[in-house]
């Protein structure tokens, strides 16, 4: 059965009509929203374009901010001062430990001297006692001979014999000789007895001196150990303090700890570079003064040679004129003063430059060896131990004590320095007895030395620290 076309169409029309009414309603709503939105946009733009009122801190707030900034800057400056003071403290502790170390070397040196003196005094006393015993025995023999001769009765017995008077005279002469010999022996015995007692007193005093020197050496050793321990503890403590201070700096300056540490290291390195530049300037001035002195010495030597040549020429001329045609005239020779060889015989005949070269070569081979107080090698050194070991290679025996080293070598001026010479620092520039550090000069304002605990044998400017006070040539 076919569906009527109209009915079908009508149904479709009916359905379409419902949809259209719904769509119209929806469209009306959208249009209403759009109109409302269009009306709202100008309002929002107007509100957004209106500027916000600025935040104006009060004068009190500004003052508080300034105070906070000043406080932060003051804290930063205080921490930087603490870091600088910590570095200076470590350097000072290093100096103090070096002084204590060398004081111990001095105490040991004096103890060795006291022991040698005590041994010599004991030997003198023993020898005097031996002589005294021999003389006592001789006097005893004289006394026994006199007793066996009968004493005064024996002297008058010849009167009762045929040859009485002459025999008595002969006997009297012999007795006088014996008496004189016995008297001389007694006088020698008395003198020897006095000297023996004196030597015994000296020996006893020497023993007391040894005991005192041993006590001083023990105290010096304890002081050196305490100084080394204090330095070691300070290195640890100041290291912790340094890290904490750098962290505080980073917080106050709003930068990372790594950057803060780099900045601090940079500042310290800049300070070292400035100090090194000053030291280099002083070293260059020393080099200039040494060169000027050497040039003056060369000019003086050249002038002396020229004077000697002129004198010799004048004498030869006078000799020719005096002899005037004589064959083979006798020649007169005037001994000339030998010129001083500044390289091999400078300021005394203690050593040659060849010896200095051997000492320098040995010292250079020890570069990098760590400092150890009281050490004389083969791989650890203190300051006087290094110079002692170096010059021993040149055949020069120096004591293991910087004060005694200076006492036993040729003293020179600063501008007389040559490679291999020794440089000394003291607490009192006018008193070599206060010397506490020694180094070896290399030339060009440089030196090699064993600085202090925690540092190796190294090359530095002569002026890397403080100016030296005394100079000498082994």
Short mmCIF file of C-alpha atoms in Angstrom, two decimals:
data_model
loop_
_atom_site.label_atom_id
_atom_site.label_comp_id
_atom_site.label_asym_id
_atom_site.label_seq_id
_atom_site.Cartn_x
_atom_site.Cartn_y
_atom_site.Cartn_z
CA UNK A 1 0.00 0.00 0.00
CA UNK A 2 1.57 3.25 -1.03
CA UNK A 3 1.88 6.00 1.51
CA UNK A 4 0.13 9.19 0.49
CA UNK A 5 2.61 11.74 -0.64
CA UNK A 6 0.89 14.60 1.12
CA UNK A 7 0.73 12.83 4.42
CA UNK A 8 4.42 12.10 4.21
CA UNK A 9 5.24 15.63 3.19
CA UNK A 10 3.03 16.97 5.85
CA UNK A 11 4.80 14.97 8.45
CA UNK A 12 8.13 16.28 7.29
CA UNK A 13 6.80 19.81 7.22
CA UNK A 14 5.50 19.46 10.73
CA UNK A 15 8.88 18.24 11.97
CA UNK A 16 10.75 21.01 10.19
CA UNK A 17 8.51 23.56 11.68
CA UNK A 18 9.35 22.49 15.24
CA UNK A 19 13.08 22.63 14.52
CA UNK A 20 12.87 26.08 13.09
CA UNK A 21 11.09 27.41 16.11
CA UNK A 22 13.78 25.96 18.40
CA UNK A 23 16.56 27.41 16.24
CA UNK A 24 14.98 30.80 16.34
CA UNK A 25 14.87 30.68 20.10
CA UNK A 26 18.55 29.65 20.29
CA UNK A 27 19.54 32.36 17.85
CA UNK A 28 17.72 34.94 19.89
CA UNK A 29 19.68 33.91 23.02
CA UNK A 30 23.04 34.08 21.27
CA UNK A 31 22.22 37.50 19.90
CA UNK A 32 21.29 38.66 23.37
CA UNK A 33 24.61 37.42 24.81
CA UNK A 34 26.59 39.03 22.00
CA UNK A 35 24.84 42.31 22.55
CA UNK A 36 25.55 42.13 26.25
CA UNK A 37 29.23 41.30 25.58
CA UNK A 38 29.52 44.09 23.07
CA UNK A 39 28.19 46.47 25.60
CA UNK A 40 30.60 45.17 28.32
CA UNK A 41 33.90 45.46 26.27
CA UNK A 42 34.06 49.24 26.33
CA UNK A 43 33.52 49.17 30.09
CA UNK A 44 36.46 46.68 30.73
CA UNK A 45 38.79 48.61 28.42
CA UNK A 46 37.98 51.78 30.23
CA UNK A 47 38.75 50.17 33.59
CA UNK A 48 42.03 48.60 32.29
CA UNK A 49 43.25 51.90 30.93
CA UNK A 50 42.88 53.53 34.34
CA UNK A 51 46.46 53.64 36.01
CA UNK A 52 47.01 52.05 39.39
CA UNK A 53 48.15 54.37 42.14
CA UNK A 54 51.94 54.05 42.77
CA UNK A 55 53.31 52.52 45.95
CA UNK A 56 55.10 55.31 47.75
CA UNK A 57 57.13 54.10 50.76
CA UNK A 58 57.09 56.34 53.73
CA UNK A 59 60.16 58.24 54.80
CA UNK A 60 60.51 55.82 57.69
CA UNK A 61 60.41 52.86 55.33
CA UNK A 62 63.07 54.46 53.13
CA UNK A 63 65.26 55.08 56.18
CA UNK A 64 64.83 51.48 57.32
CA UNK A 65 65.84 50.24 53.85
CA UNK A 66 68.93 52.43 53.90
CA UNK A 67 69.85 51.14 57.33
CA UNK A 68 69.35 47.54 56.18
CA UNK A 69 71.55 48.11 53.13
CA UNK A 70 74.20 49.79 55.27
CA UNK A 71 74.01 46.95 57.78
CA UNK A 72 74.39 44.38 55.02
CA UNK A 73 77.36 46.27 53.57
CA UNK A 74 78.90 46.50 57.02
CA UNK A 75 78.41 42.77 57.54
CA UNK A 76 80.02 42.04 54.16
CA UNK A 77 82.97 44.27 55.03
CA UNK A 78 83.28 42.65 58.45
CA UNK A 79 83.36 39.14 56.94
CA UNK A 80 85.92 40.22 54.36
CA UNK A 81 88.05 41.61 57.20
CA UNK A 82 87.66 38.31 59.05
CA UNK A 83 88.88 36.41 56.00
CA UNK A 84 91.88 38.71 55.63
CA UNK A 85 92.65 38.43 59.35
CA UNK A 86 92.41 34.64 59.16
CA UNK A 87 94.96 34.57 56.34
CA UNK A 88 97.27 36.90 58.26
CA UNK A 89 96.86 34.74 61.37
CA UNK A 90 97.90 31.64 59.48
CA UNK A 91 100.94 33.45 58.09
CA UNK A 92 101.90 34.68 61.55
CA UNK A 93 101.49 31.21 63.04
CA UNK A 94 103.73 29.86 60.29
CA UNK A 95 106.38 32.44 61.18
CA UNK A 96 106.09 31.64 64.89
CA UNK A 97 106.39 27.92 64.28
CA UNK A 98 109.47 28.52 62.11
CA UNK A 99 111.04 30.62 64.88
CA UNK A 100 110.29 27.90 67.43
CA UNK A 101 111.72 25.23 65.13
CA UNK A 102 114.98 27.12 64.66
CA UNK A 103 115.16 27.84 68.41
CA UNK A 104 115.07 24.08 68.95
CA UNK A 105 117.93 23.66 66.47
CA UNK A 106 119.86 26.26 68.49
CA UNK A 107 119.19 24.42 71.76
CA UNK A 108 120.41 21.15 70.25
CA UNK A 109 123.52 22.92 68.90
CA UNK A 110 124.33 24.35 72.35
CA UNK A 111 123.75 20.95 73.94
CA UNK A 112 126.24 19.39 71.54
CA UNK A 113 128.77 22.11 72.41
CA UNK A 114 128.21 21.57 76.15
CA UNK A 115 128.75 17.84 75.78
CA UNK A 116 131.98 18.41 73.87
CA UNK A 117 133.19 20.85 76.54
CA UNK A 118 132.26 18.40 79.29
CA UNK A 119 134.18 15.60 77.58
CA UNK A 120 137.25 17.83 77.18
CA UNK A 121 137.05 18.97 80.82
CA UNK A 122 136.74 15.38 82.02
CA UNK A 123 139.76 14.39 79.93
CA UNK A 124 141.83 17.28 81.37
CA UNK A 125 140.84 16.34 84.91
CA UNK A 126 141.71 12.68 84.34
CA UNK A 127 145.11 13.57 82.86
CA UNK A 128 145.88 15.93 85.76
CA UNK A 129 144.90 13.26 88.25
CA UNK A 130 147.21 10.79 86.53
CA UNK A 131 150.11 13.28 86.72
CA UNK A 132 149.31 14.01 90.36
CA UNK A 133 149.41 10.32 91.23
CA UNK A 134 152.80 9.90 89.54
CA UNK A 135 154.25 12.89 91.40
CA UNK A 136 152.90 11.63 94.71
CA UNK A 137 154.65 8.33 94.10
CA UNK A 138 157.94 10.14 93.33
CA UNK A 139 157.75 12.12 96.58
CA UNK A 140 157.05 8.88 98.42
CA UNK A 141 160.21 7.37 96.96
CA UNK A 142 162.27 10.36 98.08
CA UNK A 143 160.88 10.06 101.61
CA UNK A 144 161.61 6.35 101.76
CA UNK A 145 165.19 6.88 100.54
CA UNK A 146 165.80 9.56 103.19
CA UNK A 147 164.43 7.33 105.92
CA UNK A 148 166.54 4.37 104.82
CA UNK A 149 169.65 6.64 104.80
CA UNK A 150 169.46 7.09 108.56
CA UNK A 151 168.38 10.65 108.79
CA UNK A 152 170.60 13.05 110.86
CA UNK A 153 172.67 10.24 112.45
CA UNK A 154 173.85 9.11 109.05
CA UNK A 155 175.11 12.62 108.35
CA UNK A 156 177.62 12.67 111.29
CA UNK A 157 178.75 9.02 111.12
CA UNK A 158 181.73 9.82 108.79
CA UNK A 159 183.39 11.82 111.62
CA UNK A 160 184.36 8.54 113.28
CA UNK A 161 186.23 7.17 110.22
CA UNK A 162 189.77 7.81 108.92
CA UNK A 163 188.50 9.87 106.01
CA UNK A 164 185.85 11.53 108.20
CA UNK A 165 185.83 15.23 107.25
CA UNK A 166 186.03 14.76 103.48
CA UNK A 167 183.39 12.04 103.50
CA UNK A 168 181.12 14.25 105.57
CA UNK A 169 181.46 17.10 103.05
CA UNK A 170 180.71 14.78 100.13
CA UNK A 171 177.74 13.38 101.99
CA UNK A 172 176.45 16.87 102.77
CA UNK A 173 176.63 17.85 99.10
CA UNK A 174 174.69 14.77 98.07
CA UNK A 175 172.08 15.40 100.75
CA UNK A 176 171.67 18.97 99.52
CA UNK A 177 171.10 17.73 95.97
CA UNK A 178 168.58 15.20 97.18
CA UNK A 179 166.83 17.85 99.25
CA UNK A 180 166.67 20.27 96.32
CA UNK A 181 165.27 17.58 94.04
CA UNK A 182 162.74 16.60 96.66
CA UNK A 183 161.73 20.25 97.17
CA UNK A 184 161.25 20.71 93.40
CA UNK A 185 159.13 17.59 93.20
CA UNK A 186 156.99 18.82 96.07
CA UNK A 187 156.46 22.20 94.41
CA UNK A 188 155.44 20.51 91.14
CA UNK A 189 153.12 18.23 93.08
CA UNK A 190 151.49 21.21 94.79
CA UNK A 191 150.97 23.02 91.48
CA UNK A 192 149.58 19.90 89.85
CA UNK A 193 147.25 19.38 92.78
CA UNK A 194 145.87 22.92 92.35
CA UNK A 195 145.35 22.39 88.61
CA UNK A 196 143.78 18.99 89.20
CA UNK A 197 141.27 20.50 91.61
CA UNK A 198 140.56 23.29 89.11
CA UNK A 199 140.00 20.80 86.28
CA UNK A 200 137.69 18.77 88.51
CA UNK A 201 135.65 21.90 89.26
CA UNK A 202 135.50 22.71 85.53
CA UNK A 203 134.41 19.16 84.77
CA UNK A 204 131.66 19.39 87.39
CA UNK A 205 130.55 22.74 85.99
CA UNK A 206 130.53 21.28 82.48
CA UNK A 207 128.26 18.47 83.65
CA UNK A 208 125.88 21.04 85.14
CA UNK A 209 126.00 22.98 81.86
CA UNK A 210 125.13 19.84 79.93
CA UNK A 211 122.16 19.25 82.22
CA UNK A 212 121.00 22.84 81.74
CA UNK A 213 121.44 22.64 77.97
CA UNK A 214 119.52 19.34 77.89
CA UNK A 215 116.66 20.93 79.84
CA UNK A 216 116.63 23.91 77.47
CA UNK A 217 116.60 21.58 74.46
CA UNK A 218 113.65 19.68 75.94
CA UNK A 219 111.78 22.94 76.55
CA UNK A 220 112.57 24.15 73.04
CA UNK A 221 111.34 20.87 71.60
CA UNK A 222 108.09 21.19 73.56
CA UNK A 223 107.70 24.79 72.38
CA UNK A 224 108.27 23.75 68.77
CA UNK A 225 105.77 20.91 69.08
CA UNK A 226 103.21 23.28 70.62
CA UNK A 227 103.77 25.83 67.85
CA UNK A 228 103.36 23.17 65.17
CA UNK A 229 100.20 21.86 66.86
CA UNK A 230 98.77 25.39 67.16
CA UNK A 231 99.42 26.03 63.50
CA UNK A 232 97.87 22.72 62.47
CA UNK A 233 94.77 23.34 64.59
CA UNK A 234 94.47 26.87 63.23
CA UNK A 235 94.68 25.63 59.64
CA UNK A 236 91.71 23.33 60.32
CA UNK A 237 89.69 25.86 62.32
CA UNK A 238 90.32 28.74 59.95
CA UNK A 239 89.45 26.50 57.02
CA UNK A 240 86.01 25.84 58.56
CA UNK A 241 85.60 29.53 59.41
CA UNK A 242 86.54 30.45 55.86
CA UNK A 243 83.83 28.22 54.38
CA UNK A 244 81.23 29.61 56.78
CA UNK A 245 82.24 33.19 56.06
CA UNK A 246 82.08 32.67 52.31
CA UNK A 247 78.59 31.15 52.69
CA UNK A 248 77.49 34.21 54.69
CA UNK A 249 78.94 36.47 52.03
CA UNK A 250 76.98 34.62 49.39
CA UNK A 251 73.76 35.08 51.36
CA UNK A 252 74.35 38.75 52.04
CA UNK A 253 75.34 39.48 48.44
CA UNK A 254 72.65 37.19 46.96
CA UNK A 255 75.16 35.14 44.96
CA UNK A 256 76.02 31.48 44.95
CA UNK A 257 78.61 30.04 47.31
CA UNK A 258 80.71 28.93 44.35
CA UNK A 259 80.79 32.43 42.90
CA UNK A 260 81.49 33.88 46.35
CA UNK A 261 84.40 31.50 46.80
CA UNK A 262 85.74 32.39 43.35
CA UNK A 263 85.46 36.08 44.18
CA UNK A 264 87.32 35.62 47.48
CA UNK A 265 90.03 33.57 45.78
CA UNK A 266 90.30 36.22 43.11
CA UNK A 267 90.68 38.99 45.68
CA UNK A 268 93.35 37.00 47.52
CA UNK A 269 95.14 36.22 44.28
CA UNK A 270 95.04 39.90 43.36
CA UNK A 271 96.62 40.72 46.72
CA UNK A 272 99.32 38.10 46.09
CA UNK A 273 99.98 39.50 42.64
CA UNK A 274 100.34 43.00 44.01
CA UNK A 275 102.75 41.72 46.69
CA UNK A 276 104.65 39.78 44.03
CA UNK A 277 104.89 42.91 41.87
CA UNK A 278 106.35 44.85 44.81
CA UNK A 279 108.78 41.99 45.51
CA UNK A 280 109.77 41.86 41.84
CA UNK A 281 110.44 45.59 41.85
CA UNK A 282 112.68 45.25 44.90
CA UNK A 283 114.44 42.24 43.36
CA UNK A 284 115.09 44.23 40.18
CA UNK A 285 116.58 47.03 42.26
CA UNK A 286 118.81 44.50 44.06
CA UNK A 287 119.91 43.09 40.70
CA UNK A 288 120.72 46.60 39.51
CA UNK A 289 122.79 47.36 42.61
CA UNK A 290 124.67 44.06 42.35
CA UNK A 291 125.41 44.72 38.67
CA UNK A 292 126.59 48.25 39.50
CA UNK A 293 128.94 46.94 42.17
CA UNK A 294 130.34 44.25 39.87
CA UNK A 295 130.89 46.86 37.14
CA UNK A 296 132.71 49.10 39.63
CA UNK A 297 134.89 46.17 40.67
CA UNK A 298 135.71 45.40 37.04
CA UNK A 299 136.61 49.05 36.41
CA UNK A 300 138.83 49.08 39.49
CA UNK A 301 140.56 45.88 38.40
CA UNK A 302 141.06 47.25 34.88
CA UNK A 303 142.48 50.46 36.31
CA UNK A 304 144.83 48.46 38.52
CA UNK A 305 146.02 46.39 35.58
CA UNK A 306 146.53 49.55 33.51
CA UNK A 307 148.50 51.14 36.37
CA UNK A 308 150.68 48.05 36.70
CA UNK A 309 151.28 47.97 32.93
CA UNK A 310 152.23 51.66 32.91
CA UNK A 311 154.53 51.16 35.89
CA UNK A 312 156.17 48.21 34.20
CA UNK A 313 156.65 50.16 30.94
CA UNK A 314 158.16 53.10 32.84
CA UNK A 315 160.59 50.82 34.69
CA UNK A 316 161.64 49.12 31.45
CA UNK A 317 162.22 52.50 29.82
CA UNK A 318 164.32 53.70 32.76
CA UNK A 319 166.27 50.47 32.68
CA UNK A 320 167.05 50.85 28.97
CA UNK A 321 168.18 54.43 29.46
CA UNK A 322 170.31 53.49 32.45
CA UNK A 323 172.06 50.66 30.70
CA UNK A 324 172.30 52.61 27.36
CA UNK A 325 173.61 50.04 24.97
CA UNK A 326 174.87 47.42 27.39
CA UNK A 327 174.28 43.85 26.30
CA UNK A 328 171.92 41.74 28.37
CA UNK A 329 171.45 44.29 31.17
CA UNK A 330 170.16 42.82 34.43
CA UNK A 331 166.39 43.09 34.77
CA UNK A 332 164.73 44.37 37.86
CA UNK A 333 161.41 42.85 38.81
CA UNK A 334 158.91 44.48 41.08
CA UNK A 335 156.39 42.09 42.53
CA UNK A 336 152.93 43.13 41.53
CA UNK A 337 149.83 42.82 43.65
CA UNK A 338 147.71 40.02 42.26
CA UNK A 339 144.30 41.17 41.11
CA UNK A 340 141.38 39.81 43.02
CA UNK A 341 139.33 37.23 41.23
CA UNK A 342 135.83 38.04 42.31
CA UNK A 343 134.53 34.71 41.11
CA UNK A 344 136.94 32.42 42.94
CA UNK A 345 138.23 34.47 45.85
CA UNK A 346 135.51 36.94 46.70
CA UNK A 347 135.67 38.29 50.26
CA UNK A 348 137.91 35.56 51.57
CA UNK A 349 139.07 32.14 50.50
CA UNK A 350 136.27 30.10 52.06
CA UNK A 351 134.85 28.66 48.88
CA UNK A 352 134.93 28.80 45.09
CA UNK A 353 132.12 29.46 42.70
CA UNK A 354 132.40 25.83 41.71
CA UNK A 355 131.47 24.93 45.27
CA UNK A 356 128.52 27.31 45.13
CA UNK A 357 127.33 25.62 41.94
CA UNK A 358 127.41 22.22 43.65
CA UNK A 359 125.43 23.61 46.59
CA UNK A 360 122.81 25.17 44.29
CA UNK A 361 122.44 21.99 42.23
CA UNK A 362 121.80 19.96 45.37
CA UNK A 363 119.25 22.44 46.71
CA UNK A 364 117.42 22.51 43.39
CA UNK A 365 117.06 18.72 43.45
CA UNK A 366 115.10 19.07 46.69
CA UNK A 367 112.38 21.26 45.15
CA UNK A 368 108.97 19.98 46.25
CA UNK A 369 110.26 18.19 49.38
CA UNK A 370 108.00 19.10 52.31
CA UNK A 371 109.18 21.07 55.33
CA UNK A 372 109.74 19.18 58.59
CA UNK A 373 111.20 20.92 61.62
CA UNK A 374 114.49 19.46 62.77
CA UNK A 375 114.90 17.53 59.49
CA UNK A 376 118.15 17.34 57.50
CA UNK A 377 117.02 15.12 54.62
CA UNK A 378 117.01 13.09 52.60
CA UNK A 379 113.43 13.99 51.61
CA UNK A 380 112.29 16.40 54.37
CA UNK A 381 114.06 19.61 55.39
CA UNK A 382 113.89 22.63 57.62
CA UNK A 383 115.54 25.91 56.60
CA UNK A 384 119.01 25.43 58.10
CA UNK A 385 118.93 21.71 57.35
CA UNK A 386 118.58 22.46 53.63
CA UNK A 387 121.46 24.96 53.53
CA UNK A 388 123.60 22.63 55.63
CA UNK A 389 122.96 19.71 53.29
CA UNK A 390 123.51 21.83 50.17
CA UNK A 391 126.89 23.26 51.21
CA UNK A 392 128.01 19.87 52.49
CA UNK A 393 128.01 18.81 48.82
CA UNK A 394 130.64 21.51 48.24
CA UNK A 395 132.79 20.23 51.11
CA UNK A 396 131.77 22.98 53.54
CA UNK A 397 130.59 21.81 56.96
CA UNK A 398 127.91 24.07 58.46
CA UNK A 399 126.03 23.49 61.73
CA UNK A 400 122.31 22.72 61.73
CA UNK A 401 121.42 26.14 63.17
CA UNK A 402 120.97 29.38 61.25
CA UNK A 403 122.59 31.61 63.91
CA UNK A 404 125.71 29.41 64.00
CA UNK A 405 125.79 29.25 60.20
CA UNK A 406 125.99 33.04 60.05
CA UNK A 407 128.68 33.08 62.75
CA UNK A 408 130.89 30.66 60.82
CA UNK A 409 130.78 32.19 57.32
CA UNK A 410 132.13 35.36 55.69
CA UNK A 411 129.81 38.33 56.26
CA UNK A 412 128.95 40.39 53.17
CA UNK A 413 126.70 43.27 52.13
CA UNK A 414 123.43 42.83 50.28
CA UNK A 415 124.80 44.15 46.99
CA UNK A 416 127.68 41.65 47.19
CA UNK A 417 125.32 38.68 46.89
CA UNK A 418 126.34 35.95 44.46
CA UNK A 419 124.57 32.66 43.67
CA UNK A 420 125.07 30.21 46.54
CA UNK A 421 125.37 32.88 49.24
CA UNK A 422 123.12 32.66 52.30
CA UNK A 423 120.41 35.13 53.30
CA UNK A 424 119.15 35.48 56.89
CA UNK A 425 116.08 36.92 58.63
CA UNK A 426 116.06 37.96 62.29
CA UNK A 427 113.73 39.35 64.92
CA UNK A 428 116.14 42.22 65.57
CA UNK A 429 117.98 43.55 62.46
CA UNK A 430 120.84 44.75 64.66
CA UNK A 431 121.35 41.42 66.46
CA UNK A 432 122.40 38.31 64.46
CA UNK A 433 121.72 36.27 67.59
CA UNK A 434 117.99 36.62 66.80
CA UNK A 435 118.26 35.03 63.33
CA UNK A 436 115.48 32.51 62.76
CA UNK A 437 115.41 31.76 59.01
CA UNK A 438 117.97 31.14 56.26
CA UNK A 439 117.73 30.76 52.48
CA UNK A 440 120.14 30.34 49.55
CA UNK A 441 120.49 33.06 46.91
CA UNK A 442 120.09 31.95 43.27
CA UNK A 443 120.64 35.24 41.45
CA UNK A 444 118.26 37.72 39.78
CA UNK A 445 116.59 38.48 43.10
CA UNK A 446 115.46 34.88 43.64
CA UNK A 447 116.21 32.36 46.39
CA UNK A 448 115.50 28.74 47.29
CA UNK A 449 114.47 27.76 50.83
CA UNK A 450 112.36 25.53 53.04
CA UNK A 451 109.76 28.09 54.25
CA UNK A 452 107.70 26.51 57.03
CA UNK A 453 105.32 23.71 57.99
CA UNK A 454 102.81 22.95 55.27
CA UNK A 455 105.00 24.30 52.46
CA UNK A 456 107.60 22.55 50.28
CA UNK A 457 111.10 23.57 49.34
CA UNK A 458 110.45 26.28 46.75
CA UNK A 459 111.86 29.24 44.83
CA UNK A 460 110.69 32.71 45.87
CA UNK A 461 111.65 36.32 45.45
CA UNK A 462 114.11 37.47 48.10
CA UNK A 463 111.44 40.02 49.05
CA UNK A 464 108.36 37.78 48.88
CA UNK A 465 108.03 38.10 52.65
CA UNK A 466 109.90 40.82 54.51
CA UNK A 467 113.36 42.26 53.73
CA UNK A 468 116.27 40.07 54.89
CA UNK A 469 118.69 41.36 57.53
CA UNK A 470 122.02 39.55 57.14
CA UNK A 471 124.07 38.04 54.30
CA UNK A 472 127.02 35.66 54.21
CA UNK A 473 129.24 33.49 52.01
CA UNK A 474 130.33 29.96 53.09
#
